[in-house]
PDB file of C-alpha atoms and ligand atoms in Angstrom:
ATOM      1  CA  MET L   1     -20.627   2.909 -19.929  1.00  0.00           C
ATOM      2  CA  SER L   2     -22.171   1.997 -23.245  1.00  0.00           C
ATOM      3  CA  LYS L   3     -19.032   0.152 -24.296  1.00  0.00           C
ATOM      4  CA  LEU L   4     -19.336  -2.376 -21.476  1.00  0.00           C
ATOM      5  CA  PRO L   5     -21.135  -5.680 -22.059  1.00  0.00           C
ATOM      6  CA  VAL L   6     -24.742  -5.765 -20.840  1.00  0.00           C
ATOM      7  CA  ALA L   7     -25.414  -7.999 -17.858  1.00  0.00           C
ATOM      8  CA  PRO L   8     -26.573 -11.527 -18.740  1.00  0.00           C
ATOM      9  CA  GLU L   9     -29.692 -13.079 -17.265  1.00  0.00           C
ATOM     10  CA  PRO L  10     -29.001 -13.875 -13.586  1.00  0.00           C
ATOM     11  CA  LEU L  11     -28.245 -17.427 -12.523  1.00  0.00           C
ATOM     12  CA  SER L  12     -30.898 -19.034 -10.338  1.00  0.00           C
ATOM     13  CA  SER L  13     -28.306 -20.856  -8.233  1.00  0.00           C
ATOM     14  CA  PRO L  14     -25.253 -18.995  -6.897  1.00  0.00           C
ATOM     15  CA  VAL L  15     -21.756 -19.673  -8.163  1.00  0.00           C
ATOM     16  CA  PHE L  16     -18.325 -18.045  -7.804  1.00  0.00           C
ATOM     17  CA  ASP L  17     -15.514 -16.793 -10.046  1.00  0.00           C
ATOM     18  CA  SER L  18     -12.406 -18.872  -9.304  1.00  0.00           C
ATOM     19  CA  HIS L  19      -9.935 -16.492 -10.954  1.00  0.00           C
ATOM     20  CA  CYS L  20      -9.936 -12.783 -11.675  1.00  0.00           C
ATOM     21  CA  HIS L  21      -7.615  -9.809 -11.244  1.00  0.00           C
ATOM     22  CA  LEU L  22      -9.360  -7.065  -9.287  1.00  0.00           C
ATOM     23  CA  ASP L  23      -6.234  -4.914  -9.160  1.00  0.00           C
ATOM     24  CA  ILE L  24      -5.965  -4.745 -12.957  1.00  0.00           C
ATOM     25  CA  MET L  25      -9.713  -4.157 -13.335  1.00  0.00           C
ATOM     26  CA  VAL L  26      -9.804  -1.180 -10.980  1.00  0.00           C
ATOM     27  CA  GLY L  27      -6.604   0.328 -12.332  1.00  0.00           C
ATOM     28  CA  ASN L  28      -4.547  -0.143  -9.196  1.00  0.00           C
ATOM     29  CA  ARG L  29      -1.919  -1.297 -11.647  1.00  0.00           C
ATOM     30  CA  GLN L  30      -1.403   0.819 -14.733  1.00  0.00           C
ATOM     31  CA  ALA L  31      -2.252  -1.146 -17.875  1.00  0.00           C
ATOM     32  CA  SER L  32       0.621  -1.184 -20.346  1.00  0.00           C
ATOM     33  CA  SER L  33       0.083   0.614 -23.662  1.00  0.00           C
ATOM     34  CA  GLY L  34       0.152  -2.732 -25.456  1.00  0.00           C
ATOM     35  CA  ASP L  35      -2.724  -4.021 -23.355  1.00  0.00           C
ATOM     36  CA  PRO L  36      -5.972  -2.588 -24.800  1.00  0.00           C
ATOM     37  CA  VAL L  37      -8.279  -4.899 -22.828  1.00  0.00           C
ATOM     38  CA  ALA L  38      -6.841  -3.849 -19.481  1.00  0.00           C
ATOM     39  CA  GLN L  39      -6.903  -0.215 -20.632  1.00  0.00           C
ATOM     40  CA  ALA L  40     -10.585  -0.504 -21.555  1.00  0.00           C
ATOM     41  CA  ALA L  41     -11.354  -2.127 -18.207  1.00  0.00           C
ATOM     42  CA  GLN L  42      -9.641   0.696 -16.393  1.00  0.00           C
ATOM     43  CA  ALA L  43     -11.410   3.312 -18.490  1.00  0.00           C
ATOM     44  CA  ALA L  44     -14.676   1.874 -17.146  1.00  0.00           C
ATOM     45  CA  SER L  45     -13.551   3.148 -13.710  1.00  0.00           C
ATOM     46  CA  ALA L  46     -15.020   0.251 -11.776  1.00  0.00           C
ATOM     47  CA  THR L  47     -14.364  -0.083  -8.061  1.00  0.00           C
ATOM     48  CA  VAL L  48     -14.034  -3.266  -6.025  1.00  0.00           C
ATOM     49  CA  ARG L  49     -17.469  -2.439  -4.606  1.00  0.00           C
ATOM     50  CA  SER L  50     -19.109  -2.002  -8.023  1.00  0.00           C
ATOM     51  CA  ILE L  51     -17.468  -5.173  -9.372  1.00  0.00           C
ATOM     52  CA  LEU L  52     -18.796  -7.204  -6.432  1.00  0.00           C
ATOM     53  CA  ASP L  53     -22.259  -5.607  -6.650  1.00  0.00           C
ATOM     54  CA  ASP L  54     -22.524  -6.241 -10.409  1.00  0.00           C
ATOM     55  CA  ALA L  55     -21.449  -9.857  -9.883  1.00  0.00           C
ATOM     56  CA  ARG L  56     -23.869 -10.508  -7.014  1.00  0.00           C
ATOM     57  CA  ALA L  57     -26.745  -9.092  -9.063  1.00  0.00           C
ATOM     58  CA  VAL L  58     -26.399 -12.045 -11.468  1.00  0.00           C
ATOM     59  CA  GLY L  59     -25.717 -14.739  -8.850  1.00  0.00           C
ATOM     60  CA  VAL L  60     -21.902 -14.611  -8.795  1.00  0.00           C
ATOM     61  CA  THR L  61     -21.663 -14.201  -5.047  1.00  0.00           C
ATOM     62  CA  ARG L  62     -17.955 -14.790  -4.416  1.00  0.00           C
ATOM     63  CA  LEU L  63     -14.631 -14.587  -6.201  1.00  0.00           C
ATOM     64  CA  VAL L  64     -10.935 -15.323  -5.940  1.00  0.00           C
ATOM     65  CA  THR L  65      -8.653 -12.435  -6.918  1.00  0.00           C
ATOM     66  CA  ILE L  66      -5.259 -13.549  -8.101  1.00  0.00           C
ATOM     67  CA  GLY L  67      -1.838 -11.976  -7.734  1.00  0.00           C
ATOM     68  CA  TYR L  68       0.937 -12.121 -10.309  1.00  0.00           C
ATOM     69  CA  ASP L  69       3.823 -10.326  -8.583  1.00  0.00           C
ATOM     70  CA  LEU L  70       4.623  -9.239  -5.035  1.00  0.00           C
ATOM     71  CA  PRO L  71       2.782  -5.868  -5.010  1.00  0.00           C
ATOM     72  CA  SER L  72      -0.225  -7.443  -6.740  1.00  0.00           C
ATOM     73  CA  SER L  73      -0.246 -10.344  -4.282  1.00  0.00           C
ATOM     74  CA  ARG L  74      -0.133  -7.979  -1.305  1.00  0.00           C
ATOM     75  CA  TRP L  75      -2.903  -5.791  -2.716  1.00  0.00           C
ATOM     76  CA  ASN L  76      -5.179  -8.739  -3.473  1.00  0.00           C
ATOM     77  CA  ALA L  77      -4.581 -10.270  -0.037  1.00  0.00           C
ATOM     78  CA  ASP L  78      -5.489  -6.943   1.611  1.00  0.00           C
ATOM     79  CA  VAL L  79      -8.696  -6.626  -0.426  1.00  0.00           C
ATOM     80  CA  ALA L  80      -9.643 -10.208   0.460  1.00  0.00           C
ATOM     81  CA  ALA L  81      -9.115  -9.381   4.141  1.00  0.00           C
ATOM     82  CA  GLN L  82     -11.532  -6.446   3.853  1.00  0.00           C
ATOM     83  CA  GLN L  83     -14.260  -7.841   1.601  1.00  0.00           C
ATOM     84  CA  GLU L  84     -16.870 -10.465   2.364  1.00  0.00           C
ATOM     85  CA  GLY L  85     -16.891 -13.263  -0.211  1.00  0.00           C
ATOM     86  CA  VAL L  86     -13.435 -12.480  -1.590  1.00  0.00           C
ATOM     87  CA  TYR L  87     -10.401 -14.736  -1.325  1.00  0.00           C
ATOM     88  CA  ALA L  88      -6.940 -14.165  -2.771  1.00  0.00           C
ATOM     89  CA  GLY L  89      -4.192 -16.080  -4.517  1.00  0.00           C
ATOM     90  CA  VAL L  90      -0.557 -14.997  -4.192  1.00  0.00           C
ATOM     91  CA  ALA L  91       2.380 -15.811  -6.453  1.00  0.00           C
ATOM     92  CA  ILE L  92       4.925 -14.626  -8.968  1.00  0.00           C
ATOM     93  CA  HIS L  93       3.537 -15.195 -12.476  1.00  0.00           C
ATOM     94  CA  PRO L  94       5.692 -17.323 -14.820  1.00  0.00           C
ATOM     95  CA  ASN L  95       6.155 -14.262 -17.041  1.00  0.00           C
ATOM     96  CA  GLU L  96       7.805 -12.566 -14.038  1.00  0.00           C
ATOM     97  CA  ALA L  97       9.702 -15.676 -12.910  1.00  0.00           C
ATOM     98  CA  HIS L  98      13.076 -13.868 -12.980  1.00  0.00           C
ATOM     99  CA  ALA L  99      11.774 -11.910  -9.972  1.00  0.00           C
ATOM    100  CA  SER L 100      11.360 -15.079  -7.861  1.00  0.00           C
ATOM    101  CA  THR L 101      14.353 -14.519  -5.597  1.00  0.00           C
ATOM    102  CA  PRO L 102      14.526 -16.370  -2.264  1.00  0.00           C
ATOM    103  CA  GLU L 103      13.532 -13.135  -0.476  1.00  0.00           C
ATOM    104  CA  VAL L 104      10.492 -12.582  -2.703  1.00  0.00           C
ATOM    105  CA  LEU L 105       9.422 -16.211  -2.378  1.00  0.00           C
ATOM    106  CA  ALA L 106       9.688 -15.941   1.403  1.00  0.00           C
ATOM    107  CA  GLU L 107       7.283 -12.973   1.267  1.00  0.00           C
ATOM    108  CA  ILE L 108       4.908 -14.931  -0.971  1.00  0.00           C
ATOM    109  CA  GLU L 109       4.975 -17.777   1.542  1.00  0.00           C
ATOM    110  CA  ALA L 110       4.245 -15.384   4.404  1.00  0.00           C
ATOM    111  CA  LEU L 111       1.264 -13.971   2.478  1.00  0.00           C
ATOM    112  CA  ALA L 112       0.088 -17.500   1.637  1.00  0.00           C
ATOM    113  CA  GLY L 113      -0.147 -18.196   5.355  1.00  0.00           C
ATOM    114  CA  ARG L 114      -2.780 -15.469   5.844  1.00  0.00           C
ATOM    115  CA  PRO L 115      -6.326 -16.802   6.403  1.00  0.00           C
ATOM    116  CA  GLU L 116      -7.916 -14.840   3.540  1.00  0.00           C
ATOM    117  CA  VAL L 117      -5.322 -16.188   1.090  1.00  0.00           C
ATOM    118  CA  ARG L 118      -6.572 -19.534  -0.174  1.00  0.00           C
ATOM    119  CA  ALA L 119      -4.350 -20.164  -3.180  1.00  0.00           C
ATOM    120  CA  VAL L 120      -0.744 -20.093  -4.306  1.00  0.00           C
ATOM    121  CA  GLY L 121      -1.059 -18.762  -7.836  1.00  0.00           C
ATOM    122  CA  GLU L 122      -0.883 -17.926 -10.459  1.00  0.00           C
ATOM    123  CA  THR L 123       2.273 -19.861 -11.056  1.00  0.00           C
ATOM    124  CA  GLY L 124       3.188 -22.377 -13.744  1.00  0.00           C
ATOM    125  CA  LEU L 125       4.837 -22.315 -17.158  1.00  0.00           C
ATOM    126  CA  ASP L 126       4.276 -20.053 -20.165  1.00  0.00           C
ATOM    127  CA  TYR L 127       6.002 -21.127 -23.387  1.00  0.00           C
ATOM    128  CA  TYR L 128       3.940 -18.667 -25.439  1.00  0.00           C
ATOM    129  CA  ARG L 129       5.779 -15.659 -23.997  1.00  0.00           C
ATOM    130  CA  ASP L 130       9.533 -15.606 -23.446  1.00  0.00           C
ATOM    131  CA  TRP L 131       9.548 -12.763 -20.914  1.00  0.00           C
ATOM    132  CA  ALA L 132      11.242 -15.115 -18.446  1.00  0.00           C
ATOM    133  CA  SER L 133      13.644 -17.923 -19.362  1.00  0.00           C
ATOM    134  CA  LYS L 134      12.493 -21.523 -19.129  1.00  0.00           C
ATOM    135  CA  ASP L 135      15.067 -22.147 -16.384  1.00  0.00           C
ATOM    136  CA  ASP L 136      13.690 -19.279 -14.303  1.00  0.00           C
ATOM    137  CA  GLN L 137      10.114 -20.430 -14.925  1.00  0.00           C
ATOM    138  CA  HIS L 138      10.825 -24.010 -13.853  1.00  0.00           C
ATOM    139  CA  ALA L 139      12.665 -22.929 -10.706  1.00  0.00           C
ATOM    140  CA  SER L 140       9.876 -20.509  -9.753  1.00  0.00           C
ATOM    141  CA  PHE L 141       7.127 -23.044 -10.482  1.00  0.00           C
ATOM    142  CA  ARG L 142       8.808 -25.729  -8.372  1.00  0.00           C
ATOM    143  CA  ALA L 143       9.259 -23.265  -5.511  1.00  0.00           C
ATOM    144  CA  HIS L 144       5.541 -22.373  -5.639  1.00  0.00           C
ATOM    145  CA  VAL L 145       4.589 -26.070  -5.614  1.00  0.00           C
ATOM    146  CA  GLU L 146       6.553 -26.404  -2.384  1.00  0.00           C
ATOM    147  CA  ILE L 147       4.938 -23.292  -0.881  1.00  0.00           C
ATOM    148  CA  ALA L 148       1.478 -24.678  -1.682  1.00  0.00           C
ATOM    149  CA  LYS L 149       2.366 -27.944   0.019  1.00  0.00           C
ATOM    150  CA  ARG L 150       3.839 -26.279   3.107  1.00  0.00           C
ATOM    151  CA  THR L 151       0.896 -23.893   3.549  1.00  0.00           C
ATOM    152  CA  GLY L 152      -1.817 -26.366   2.518  1.00  0.00           C
ATOM    153  CA  LYS L 153      -3.273 -23.856   0.044  1.00  0.00           C
ATOM    154  CA  ALA L 154      -4.522 -24.696  -3.456  1.00  0.00           C
ATOM    155  CA  LEU L 155      -2.005 -24.462  -6.299  1.00  0.00           C
ATOM    156  CA  VAL L 156      -3.427 -22.332  -9.149  1.00  0.00           C
ATOM    157  CA  ILE L 157      -1.584 -23.040 -12.375  1.00  0.00           C
ATOM    158  CA  HIS L 158      -1.065 -20.883 -15.446  1.00  0.00           C
ATOM    159  CA  ASP L 159      -0.265 -23.337 -18.254  1.00  0.00           C
ATOM    160  CA  ARG L 160       0.240 -21.762 -21.656  1.00  0.00           C
ATOM    161  CA  GLU L 161       1.501 -24.114 -24.363  1.00  0.00           C
ATOM    162  CA  ALA L 162       3.361 -26.054 -21.677  1.00  0.00           C
ATOM    163  CA  HIS L 163       0.951 -28.899 -20.825  1.00  0.00           C
ATOM    164  CA  ASP L 164       3.444 -31.783 -20.801  1.00  0.00           C
ATOM    165  CA  ASP L 165       6.054 -29.958 -18.740  1.00  0.00           C
ATOM    166  CA  VAL L 166       3.480 -28.728 -16.208  1.00  0.00           C
ATOM    167  CA  LEU L 167       2.201 -32.282 -15.706  1.00  0.00           C
ATOM    168  CA  ARG L 168       5.768 -33.598 -15.502  1.00  0.00           C
ATOM    169  CA  VAL L 169       6.877 -31.033 -12.898  1.00  0.00           C
ATOM    170  CA  LEU L 170       3.803 -31.821 -10.777  1.00  0.00           C
ATOM    171  CA  ALA L 171       4.571 -35.540 -10.965  1.00  0.00           C
ATOM    172  CA  GLU L 172       8.249 -35.004 -10.151  1.00  0.00           C
ATOM    173  CA  GLU L 173       7.645 -32.627  -7.243  1.00  0.00           C
ATOM    174  CA  GLY L 174       4.635 -34.481  -5.918  1.00  0.00           C
ATOM    175  CA  ALA L 175       1.493 -32.426  -6.481  1.00  0.00           C
ATOM    176  CA  PRO L 176      -0.136 -30.519  -3.625  1.00  0.00           C
ATOM    177  CA  GLU L 177      -3.472 -31.870  -2.428  1.00  0.00           C
ATOM    178  CA  LYS L 178      -5.462 -29.254  -4.390  1.00  0.00           C
ATOM    179  CA  VAL L 179      -4.387 -28.368  -7.928  1.00  0.00           C
ATOM    180  CA  VAL L 180      -6.293 -26.063 -10.305  1.00  0.00           C
ATOM    181  CA  PHE L 181      -5.535 -25.569 -13.982  1.00  0.00           C
ATOM    182  CA  HIS L 182      -6.644 -21.957 -14.381  1.00  0.00           C
ATOM    183  CA  SER L 183      -8.239 -21.030 -17.718  1.00  0.00           C
ATOM    184  CA  TYR L 184      -7.925 -24.668 -18.703  1.00  0.00           C
ATOM    185  CA  SER L 185      -6.419 -24.822 -22.194  1.00  0.00           C
ATOM    186  CA  GLY L 186      -5.754 -28.506 -22.795  1.00  0.00           C
ATOM    187  CA  ASP L 187      -7.664 -30.928 -24.974  1.00  0.00           C
ATOM    188  CA  ALA L 188      -9.749 -33.979 -24.039  1.00  0.00           C
ATOM    189  CA  GLU L 189      -6.652 -36.188 -23.800  1.00  0.00           C
ATOM    190  CA  MET L 190      -5.089 -33.905 -21.238  1.00  0.00           C
ATOM    191  CA  ALA L 191      -8.412 -33.658 -19.391  1.00  0.00           C
ATOM    192  CA  LYS L 192      -8.284 -37.443 -18.932  1.00  0.00           C
ATOM    193  CA  LYS L 193      -4.854 -37.086 -17.324  1.00  0.00           C
ATOM    194  CA  CYS L 194      -6.192 -34.364 -15.028  1.00  0.00           C
ATOM    195  CA  VAL L 195      -9.126 -36.569 -14.038  1.00  0.00           C
ATOM    196  CA  GLU L 196      -6.767 -39.432 -13.258  1.00  0.00           C
ATOM    197  CA  ALA L 197      -4.622 -37.161 -11.068  1.00  0.00           C
ATOM    198  CA  GLY L 198      -7.620 -35.441  -9.456  1.00  0.00           C
ATOM    199  CA  TYR L 199      -6.685 -31.982 -10.764  1.00  0.00           C
ATOM    200  CA  PHE L 200      -9.421 -29.351 -11.055  1.00  0.00           C
ATOM    201  CA  MET L 201     -10.057 -27.721 -14.427  1.00  0.00           C
ATOM    202  CA  SER L 202     -11.252 -24.117 -14.330  1.00  0.00           C
ATOM    203  CA  PHE L 203     -12.984 -23.144 -17.581  1.00  0.00           C
ATOM    204  CA  SER L 204     -13.011 -19.556 -18.823  1.00  0.00           C
ATOM    205  CA  GLY L 205     -14.474 -17.473 -21.674  1.00  0.00           C
ATOM    206  CA  PRO L 206     -12.620 -19.271 -24.495  1.00  0.00           C
ATOM    207  CA  VAL L 207     -14.788 -22.399 -23.964  1.00  0.00           C
ATOM    208  CA  THR L 208     -17.557 -20.319 -25.615  1.00  0.00           C
ATOM    209  CA  TYR L 209     -15.474 -19.469 -28.688  1.00  0.00           C
ATOM    210  CA  LYS L 210     -16.557 -20.986 -31.973  1.00  0.00           C
ATOM    211  CA  ASN L 211     -13.064 -22.200 -32.868  1.00  0.00           C
ATOM    212  CA  ALA L 212     -12.437 -23.794 -29.461  1.00  0.00           C
ATOM    213  CA  GLY L 213     -14.166 -27.138 -29.953  1.00  0.00           C
ATOM    214  CA  TYR L 214     -11.249 -28.846 -28.199  1.00  0.00           C
ATOM    215  CA  LEU L 215     -12.125 -26.998 -24.992  1.00  0.00           C
ATOM    216  CA  ARG L 216     -15.747 -28.161 -25.159  1.00  0.00           C
ATOM    217  CA  GLU L 217     -14.484 -31.710 -25.754  1.00  0.00           C
ATOM    218  CA  ALA L 218     -12.319 -31.342 -22.651  1.00  0.00           C
ATOM    219  CA  ALA L 219     -15.333 -30.058 -20.702  1.00  0.00           C
ATOM    220  CA  GLU L 220     -17.257 -33.151 -21.794  1.00  0.00           C
ATOM    221  CA  VAL L 221     -14.504 -35.316 -20.292  1.00  0.00           C
ATOM    222  CA  ALA L 222     -14.234 -33.312 -17.058  1.00  0.00           C
ATOM    223  CA  PRO L 223     -16.613 -34.603 -14.365  1.00  0.00           C
ATOM    224  CA  PRO L 224     -18.611 -31.872 -12.553  1.00  0.00           C
ATOM    225  CA  GLU L 225     -16.725 -32.823  -9.358  1.00  0.00           C
ATOM    226  CA  LEU L 226     -13.503 -31.484 -10.937  1.00  0.00           C
ATOM    227  CA  MET L 227     -14.869 -28.402 -12.717  1.00  0.00           C
ATOM    228  CA  LEU L 228     -14.546 -24.742 -11.816  1.00  0.00           C
ATOM    229  CA  VAL L 229     -15.571 -21.625 -13.745  1.00  0.00           C
ATOM    230  CA  GLU L 230     -13.691 -18.332 -13.973  1.00  0.00           C
ATOM    231  CA  THR L 231     -13.356 -15.099 -15.926  1.00  0.00           C
ATOM    232  CA  ASP L 232      -9.627 -14.262 -15.717  1.00  0.00           C
ATOM    233  CA  ALA L 233     -11.095 -10.742 -15.849  1.00  0.00           C
ATOM    234  CA  PRO L 234     -10.352  -8.279 -17.297  1.00  0.00           C
ATOM    235  CA  TYR L 235      -9.121 -10.739 -19.929  1.00  0.00           C
ATOM    236  CA  LEU L 236     -10.842 -13.479 -21.988  1.00  0.00           C
ATOM    237  CA  PRO L 237     -14.481 -12.300 -22.152  1.00  0.00           C
ATOM    238  CA  PRO L 238     -16.993 -14.945 -23.266  1.00  0.00           C
ATOM    239  CA  VAL L 239     -19.021 -14.760 -26.490  1.00  0.00           C
ATOM    240  CA  PRO L 240     -20.625 -12.398 -27.545  1.00  0.00           C
ATOM    241  CA  HIS L 241     -18.316  -9.887 -25.848  1.00  0.00           C
ATOM    242  CA  ARG L 242     -14.916 -10.708 -27.326  1.00  0.00           C
ATOM    243  CA  GLY L 243     -12.638  -7.678 -27.436  1.00  0.00           C
ATOM    244  CA  LYS L 244     -14.395  -6.001 -24.517  1.00  0.00           C
ATOM    245  CA  PRO L 245     -13.270  -5.965 -20.888  1.00  0.00           C
ATOM    246  CA  ASN L 246     -14.336  -9.015 -18.918  1.00  0.00           C
ATOM    247  CA  ALA L 247     -15.724  -8.917 -15.375  1.00  0.00           C
ATOM    248  CA  PRO L 248     -17.132 -11.462 -12.896  1.00  0.00           C
ATOM    249  CA  TYR L 249     -20.729 -10.526 -13.810  1.00  0.00           C
ATOM    250  CA  LEU L 250     -20.183 -12.276 -17.168  1.00  0.00           C
ATOM    251  CA  ILE L 251     -19.676 -15.692 -15.515  1.00  0.00           C
ATOM    252  CA  PRO L 252     -23.279 -16.784 -16.337  1.00  0.00           C
ATOM    253  CA  LEU L 253     -22.437 -16.866 -20.070  1.00  0.00           C
ATOM    254  CA  THR L 254     -19.554 -19.297 -19.573  1.00  0.00           C
ATOM    255  CA  LEU L 255     -21.476 -21.310 -16.984  1.00  0.00           C
ATOM    256  CA  ARG L 256     -24.458 -21.796 -19.311  1.00  0.00           C
ATOM    257  CA  CYS L 257     -22.173 -22.873 -22.153  1.00  0.00           C
ATOM    258  CA  LEU L 258     -20.577 -25.482 -19.862  1.00  0.00           C
ATOM    259  CA  ALA L 259     -23.998 -26.710 -18.669  1.00  0.00           C
ATOM    260  CA  GLU L 260     -25.075 -27.163 -22.275  1.00  0.00           C
ATOM    261  CA  VAL L 261     -21.912 -29.125 -23.091  1.00  0.00           C
ATOM    262  CA  LYS L 262     -22.497 -31.313 -20.027  1.00  0.00           C
ATOM    263  CA  GLY L 263     -26.214 -31.689 -20.752  1.00  0.00           C
ATOM    264  CA  VAL L 264     -27.133 -30.630 -17.228  1.00  0.00           C
ATOM    265  CA  HIS L 265     -29.317 -27.859 -15.812  1.00  0.00           C
ATOM    266  CA  PRO L 266     -27.226 -24.754 -15.006  1.00  0.00           C
ATOM    267  CA  ASP L 267     -28.418 -24.934 -11.373  1.00  0.00           C
ATOM    268  CA  ARG L 268     -26.918 -28.412 -10.985  1.00  0.00           C
ATOM    269  CA  LEU L 269     -23.572 -27.265 -12.381  1.00  0.00           C
ATOM    270  CA  CYS L 270     -23.572 -24.189 -10.112  1.00  0.00           C
ATOM    271  CA  GLU L 271     -24.183 -26.477  -7.125  1.00  0.00           C
ATOM    272  CA  ALA L 272     -21.338 -28.801  -8.115  1.00  0.00           C
ATOM    273  CA  ILE L 273     -18.944 -25.914  -8.735  1.00  0.00           C
ATOM    274  CA  SER L 274     -19.866 -24.239  -5.442  1.00  0.00           C
ATOM    275  CA  ALA L 275     -19.153 -27.489  -3.603  1.00  0.00           C
ATOM    276  CA  ASN L 276     -15.824 -27.762  -5.454  1.00  0.00           C
ATOM    277  CA  GLY L 277     -15.054 -24.213  -4.347  1.00  0.00           C
ATOM    278  CA  VAL L 278     -15.264 -25.306  -0.713  1.00  0.00           C
ATOM    279  CA  THR L 279     -13.072 -28.331  -1.416  1.00  0.00           C
ATOM    280  CA  VAL L 280     -10.410 -26.253  -3.166  1.00  0.00           C
ATOM    281  CA  PHE L 281     -10.469 -22.910  -1.364  1.00  0.00           C
ATOM    282  CA  GLY L 282     -12.178 -23.814   1.933  1.00  0.00           C
ATOM    283  CA  GLU L 283     -15.336 -22.511   3.599  1.00  0.00           C
ATOM    284  CA  TRP L 284     -16.199 -18.907   2.687  1.00  0.00           C
TER     285      TRP L 284
HETATM  286 ZN1   ZN W   1      -4.949 -14.746 -14.553  1.00  0.00          ZN
END
């Protein structure tokens, strides 16, 4: 597919993608007409196999595929059960929070108990979109915090324009042992709060964007022991592929940007992130 980004130079030390959506990439879920990136990803007709092969060819040897509603969570958990090097997250996304009924949450908790499911997410708060009311979002987020604590799985947080409330809810509920801010979008000040609380910050494509200096400042603050890297594929491709579908094989571009910001060799950052992966998601 000529429209797809070319593969970057392979990493010399392996790393993993802490957050992507295999089901959207392979077209298991129909992309909405208002979602050109997901449509383009699906037009590329990738398969789980080809996505994993492309990723491994550049040193991205493992990934976490993340659910956003009940069918998506089930699908991702099943794929993780079948595929070596794949773990899943299960949750109801804040944009779907109105769907978080007690019955649905009970099913999410049952899925979260499966061995190949290593995260409760993505959950959190999204004040950019008003698809679900704030009340529904808060109730759903708090319920997911409790599920993460009961199951001992990592809490993977979607925080869009809701930094203060996300931090407040975590403090009020008592944060689970392992907390990840997915596609970290805060500034350096917030990064300091995350460091203090021991929350992991997972950096995605936007850290490479010219106008996102605040994200690079946050990455400077974040110690390697609390950093993760992700694609959020098929969304948020790194420079120079903005507007095209993202995939785990583009992780090296974001990783190298982070290494440059940190002033460390990419291999060292890959090693730190891989170790963090074991801390957060367990042995692979
Ligand atoms: Zn996501």
